[in-house]
Short mmCIF file of C-alpha atoms in Angstrom, two decimals:
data_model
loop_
_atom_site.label_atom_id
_atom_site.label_comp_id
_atom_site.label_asym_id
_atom_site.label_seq_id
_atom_site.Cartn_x
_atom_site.Cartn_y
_atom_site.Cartn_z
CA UNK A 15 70.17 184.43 46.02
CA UNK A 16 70.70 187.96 48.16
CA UNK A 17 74.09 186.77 49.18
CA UNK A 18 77.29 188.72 48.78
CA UNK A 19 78.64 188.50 45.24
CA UNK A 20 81.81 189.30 43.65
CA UNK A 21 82.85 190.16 39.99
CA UNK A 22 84.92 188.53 37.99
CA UNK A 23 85.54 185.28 39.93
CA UNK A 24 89.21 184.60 38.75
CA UNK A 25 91.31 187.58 36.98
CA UNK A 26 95.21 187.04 35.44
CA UNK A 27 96.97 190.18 34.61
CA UNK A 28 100.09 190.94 33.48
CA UNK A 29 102.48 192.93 35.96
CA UNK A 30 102.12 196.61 35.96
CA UNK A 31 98.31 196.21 34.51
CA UNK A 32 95.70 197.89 36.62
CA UNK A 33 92.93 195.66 37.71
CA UNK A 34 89.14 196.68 38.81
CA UNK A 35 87.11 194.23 41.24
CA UNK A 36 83.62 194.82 42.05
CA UNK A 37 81.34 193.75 45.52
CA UNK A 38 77.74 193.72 45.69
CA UNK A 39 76.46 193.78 49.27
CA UNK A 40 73.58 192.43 50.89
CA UNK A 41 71.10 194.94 50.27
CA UNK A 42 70.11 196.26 53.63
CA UNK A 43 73.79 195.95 54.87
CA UNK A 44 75.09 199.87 55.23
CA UNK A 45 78.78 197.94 56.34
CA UNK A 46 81.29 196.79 53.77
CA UNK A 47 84.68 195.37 54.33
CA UNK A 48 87.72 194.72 51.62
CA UNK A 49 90.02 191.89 53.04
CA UNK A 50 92.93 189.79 51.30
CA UNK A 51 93.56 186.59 51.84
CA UNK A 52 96.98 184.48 50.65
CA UNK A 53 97.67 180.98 50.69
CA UNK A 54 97.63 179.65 54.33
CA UNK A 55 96.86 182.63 56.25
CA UNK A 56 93.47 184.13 56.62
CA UNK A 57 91.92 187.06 55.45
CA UNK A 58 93.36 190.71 56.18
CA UNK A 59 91.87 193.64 56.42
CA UNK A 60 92.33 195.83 53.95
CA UNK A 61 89.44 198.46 54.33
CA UNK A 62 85.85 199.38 55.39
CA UNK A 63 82.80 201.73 54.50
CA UNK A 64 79.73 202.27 56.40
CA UNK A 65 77.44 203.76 53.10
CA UNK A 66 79.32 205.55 51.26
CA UNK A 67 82.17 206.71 53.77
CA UNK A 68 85.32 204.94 54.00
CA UNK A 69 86.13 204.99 57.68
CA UNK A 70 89.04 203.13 58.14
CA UNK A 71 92.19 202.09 55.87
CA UNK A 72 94.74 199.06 56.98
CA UNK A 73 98.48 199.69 56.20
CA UNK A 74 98.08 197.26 53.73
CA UNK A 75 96.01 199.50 51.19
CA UNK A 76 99.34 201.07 49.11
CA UNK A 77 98.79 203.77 47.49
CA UNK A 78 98.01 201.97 44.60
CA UNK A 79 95.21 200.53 46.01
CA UNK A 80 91.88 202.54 46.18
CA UNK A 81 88.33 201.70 47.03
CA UNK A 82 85.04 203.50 46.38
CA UNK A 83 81.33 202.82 47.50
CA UNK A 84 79.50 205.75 45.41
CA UNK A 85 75.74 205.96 46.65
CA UNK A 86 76.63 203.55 49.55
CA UNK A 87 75.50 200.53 47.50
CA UNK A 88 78.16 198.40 45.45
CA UNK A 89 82.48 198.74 45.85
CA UNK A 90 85.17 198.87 43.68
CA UNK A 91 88.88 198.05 44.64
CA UNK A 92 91.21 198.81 42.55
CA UNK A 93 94.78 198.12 41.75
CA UNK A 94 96.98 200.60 40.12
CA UNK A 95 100.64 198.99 38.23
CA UNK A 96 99.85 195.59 39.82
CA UNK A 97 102.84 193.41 41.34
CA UNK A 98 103.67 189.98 41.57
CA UNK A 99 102.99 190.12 45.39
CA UNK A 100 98.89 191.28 44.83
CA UNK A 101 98.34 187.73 43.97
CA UNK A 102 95.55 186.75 46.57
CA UNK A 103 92.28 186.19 46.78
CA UNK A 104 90.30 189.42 47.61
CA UNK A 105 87.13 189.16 49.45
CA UNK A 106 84.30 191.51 50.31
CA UNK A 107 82.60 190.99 53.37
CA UNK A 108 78.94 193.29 54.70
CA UNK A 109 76.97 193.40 57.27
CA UNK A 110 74.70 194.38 60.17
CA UNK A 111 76.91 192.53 62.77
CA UNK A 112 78.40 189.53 61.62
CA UNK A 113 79.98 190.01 58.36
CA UNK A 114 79.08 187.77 55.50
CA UNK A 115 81.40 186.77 52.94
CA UNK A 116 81.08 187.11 49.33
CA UNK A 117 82.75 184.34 46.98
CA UNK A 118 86.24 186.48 46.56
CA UNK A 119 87.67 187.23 43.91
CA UNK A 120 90.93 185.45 42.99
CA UNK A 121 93.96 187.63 41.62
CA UNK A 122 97.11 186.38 39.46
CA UNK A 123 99.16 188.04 38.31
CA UNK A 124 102.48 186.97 36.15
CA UNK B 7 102.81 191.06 65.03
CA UNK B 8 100.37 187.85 64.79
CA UNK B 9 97.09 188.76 67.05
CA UNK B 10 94.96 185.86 66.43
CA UNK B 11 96.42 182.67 66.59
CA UNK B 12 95.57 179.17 65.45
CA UNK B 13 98.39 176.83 66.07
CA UNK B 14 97.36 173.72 64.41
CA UNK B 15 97.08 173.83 61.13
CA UNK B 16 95.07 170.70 61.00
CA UNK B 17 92.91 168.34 62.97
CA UNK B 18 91.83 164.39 61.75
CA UNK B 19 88.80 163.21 63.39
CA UNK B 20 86.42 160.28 63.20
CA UNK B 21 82.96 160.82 62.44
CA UNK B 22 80.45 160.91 65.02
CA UNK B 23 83.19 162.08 67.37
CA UNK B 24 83.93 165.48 68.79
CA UNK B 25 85.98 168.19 67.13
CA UNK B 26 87.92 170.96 69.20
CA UNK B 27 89.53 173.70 67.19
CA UNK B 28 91.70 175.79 69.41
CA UNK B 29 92.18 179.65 69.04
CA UNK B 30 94.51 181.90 71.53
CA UNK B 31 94.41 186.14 71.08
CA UNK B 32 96.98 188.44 72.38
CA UNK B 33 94.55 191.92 72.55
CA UNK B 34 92.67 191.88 75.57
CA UNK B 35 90.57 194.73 74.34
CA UNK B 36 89.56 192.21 71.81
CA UNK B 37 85.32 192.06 72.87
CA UNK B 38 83.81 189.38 70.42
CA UNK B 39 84.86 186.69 68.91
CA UNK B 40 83.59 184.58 66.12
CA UNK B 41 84.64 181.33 64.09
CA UNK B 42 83.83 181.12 60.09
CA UNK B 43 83.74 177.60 58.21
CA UNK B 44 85.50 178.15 54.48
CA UNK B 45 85.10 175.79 51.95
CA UNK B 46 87.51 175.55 48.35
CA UNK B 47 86.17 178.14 46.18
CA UNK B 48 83.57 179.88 48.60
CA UNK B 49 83.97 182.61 51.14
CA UNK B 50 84.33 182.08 54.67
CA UNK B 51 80.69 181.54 55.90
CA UNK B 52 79.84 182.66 59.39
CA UNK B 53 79.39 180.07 61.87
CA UNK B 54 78.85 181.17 65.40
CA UNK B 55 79.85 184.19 67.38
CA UNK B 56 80.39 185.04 71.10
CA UNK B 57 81.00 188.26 73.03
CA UNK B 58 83.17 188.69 75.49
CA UNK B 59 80.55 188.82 78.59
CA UNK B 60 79.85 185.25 78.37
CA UNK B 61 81.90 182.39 78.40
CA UNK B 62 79.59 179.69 75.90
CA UNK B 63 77.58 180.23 73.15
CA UNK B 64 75.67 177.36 71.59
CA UNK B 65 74.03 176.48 68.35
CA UNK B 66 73.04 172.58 67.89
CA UNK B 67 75.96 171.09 67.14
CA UNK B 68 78.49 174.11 67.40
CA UNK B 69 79.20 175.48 70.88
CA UNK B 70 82.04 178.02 71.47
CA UNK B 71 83.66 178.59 74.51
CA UNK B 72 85.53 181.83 75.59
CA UNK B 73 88.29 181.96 79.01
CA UNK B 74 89.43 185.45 78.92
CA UNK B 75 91.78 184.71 81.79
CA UNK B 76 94.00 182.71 79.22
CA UNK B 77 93.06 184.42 75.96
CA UNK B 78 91.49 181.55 74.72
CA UNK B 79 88.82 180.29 72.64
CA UNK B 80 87.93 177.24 71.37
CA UNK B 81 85.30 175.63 68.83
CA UNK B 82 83.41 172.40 69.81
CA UNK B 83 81.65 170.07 66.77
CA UNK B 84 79.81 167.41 68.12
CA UNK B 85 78.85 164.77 66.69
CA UNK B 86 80.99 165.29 63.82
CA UNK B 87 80.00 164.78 60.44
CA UNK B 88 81.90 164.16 57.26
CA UNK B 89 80.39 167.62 55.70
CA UNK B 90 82.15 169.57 58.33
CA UNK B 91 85.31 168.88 56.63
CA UNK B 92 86.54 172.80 56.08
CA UNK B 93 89.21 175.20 57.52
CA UNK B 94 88.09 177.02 60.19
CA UNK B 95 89.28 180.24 60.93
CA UNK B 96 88.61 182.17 64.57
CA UNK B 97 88.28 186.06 64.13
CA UNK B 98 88.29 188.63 66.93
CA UNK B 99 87.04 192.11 67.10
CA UNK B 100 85.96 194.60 68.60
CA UNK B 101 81.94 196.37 69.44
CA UNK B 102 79.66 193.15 68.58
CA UNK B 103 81.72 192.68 65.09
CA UNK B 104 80.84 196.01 63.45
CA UNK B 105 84.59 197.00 62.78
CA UNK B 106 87.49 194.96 61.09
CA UNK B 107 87.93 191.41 61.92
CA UNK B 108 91.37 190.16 62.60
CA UNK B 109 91.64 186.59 61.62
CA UNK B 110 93.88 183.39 62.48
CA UNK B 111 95.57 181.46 60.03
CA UNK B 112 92.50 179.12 59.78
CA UNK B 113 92.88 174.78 60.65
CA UNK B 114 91.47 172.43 57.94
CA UNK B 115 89.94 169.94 59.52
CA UNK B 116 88.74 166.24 58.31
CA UNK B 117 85.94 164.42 59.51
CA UNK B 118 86.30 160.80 57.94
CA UNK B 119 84.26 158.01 58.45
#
């Protein structure tokens, strides 16, 4: 499969742990997006890169939030002292055009 | 400040029958438009797109229609069919969808027999 994938799935951490998620694009997609998505809404922006560039930021990204694309292939996000209020699911989206969706990753933390 | 906006969070309709899913924007800069199916546990997967020079877009059994008079799109399934049961969620954007996608609030809707 040359979908979108996301690693880990599920992660529970403890408030004030840092957390590490990781997106693997589609290949040939030079686009990457970082959204967040809670219960009953849909997903958010939180970030994009075209290779390895990060061109745009939402509000949303504290500053305990930071992505990176090294060599413009895979992204990490992470989160720095993590709060009861990252709970979401975080998803990583790339494309040419339309942006396909990877699984998400799905954050708790207690 | 809620650009995108889906205002029923959920739609029951019989199989074989049609399904509308409504969608209104506020941005009128907004240029393309495009409506993902999500399933529990999966990603949203794209469904079917339109820019903002045309008012329909069809693929078989999905057509999208745009009025940018009134800001409003909306998502036609027909014939329904119990596997479309899903939330839907209508996303706007801008340049042919190579920026960031702003998002409704999604609609689950059930196709029963």
């Amino acid at each position: 499969d040359t979908g979108v994938s996301q690693n880990p799935r599920h992660k529970i951490t403890k408030r004030g742990q840092n957390v590490t998620f990781r997106c693997d694009p589609i290949s040939e997609h030079n686009r990457l997006y970082w959204y967040r998505q809670t219960l009953g809404q849909g997903p958010e922006f939180l970030t994009y890169f075209q290779n390895e560039a990060q061109l745009e930021k939402s509000r949303l990204l504290s500053d305990r939030f930071s992505a990176e694309r090294p060599k413009g292939s895979f992204s990490t996000l992470e989160i720095q002292r993590t709060e009861q209020g990252d709970s979401a699911m975080y998803l990583c989206a790339s494309s040419p055009g339309e942006q396909y969706f990877g699984p998400g990753t799905r954050l708790t933390v207690t | 400040d809620q650009q995108v906006k889906q205002n029923s969070p959920s739609l029951s309709v019989q199989e074989g029958r049609i399904s509308i899913l409504n969608c209104d924007y506020t941005n009128s800069m907004f240029d393309y438009f495009l409506w993902y199916k999500k399933y529990p546990a999966e990603g949203p997967t794209f469904l079917i797109s339109i820019s903002s020079i045309k008012d329909k877009n069809e693929d078989g059994r999905f057509t999208v229609f745009l009025n940018k008079s009134a800001k409003h799109l909306s998502l036609h399934i027909v014939p329904s069919q119990p596997g479309d049961s899903a939330v839907y969620f209508c996303a706007a954007g801008f340049s042919g969808g190579y920026n960031k996608l702003i998002f409704g609030a999604g609609t689950r809707l059930a196709v029963h027999p």
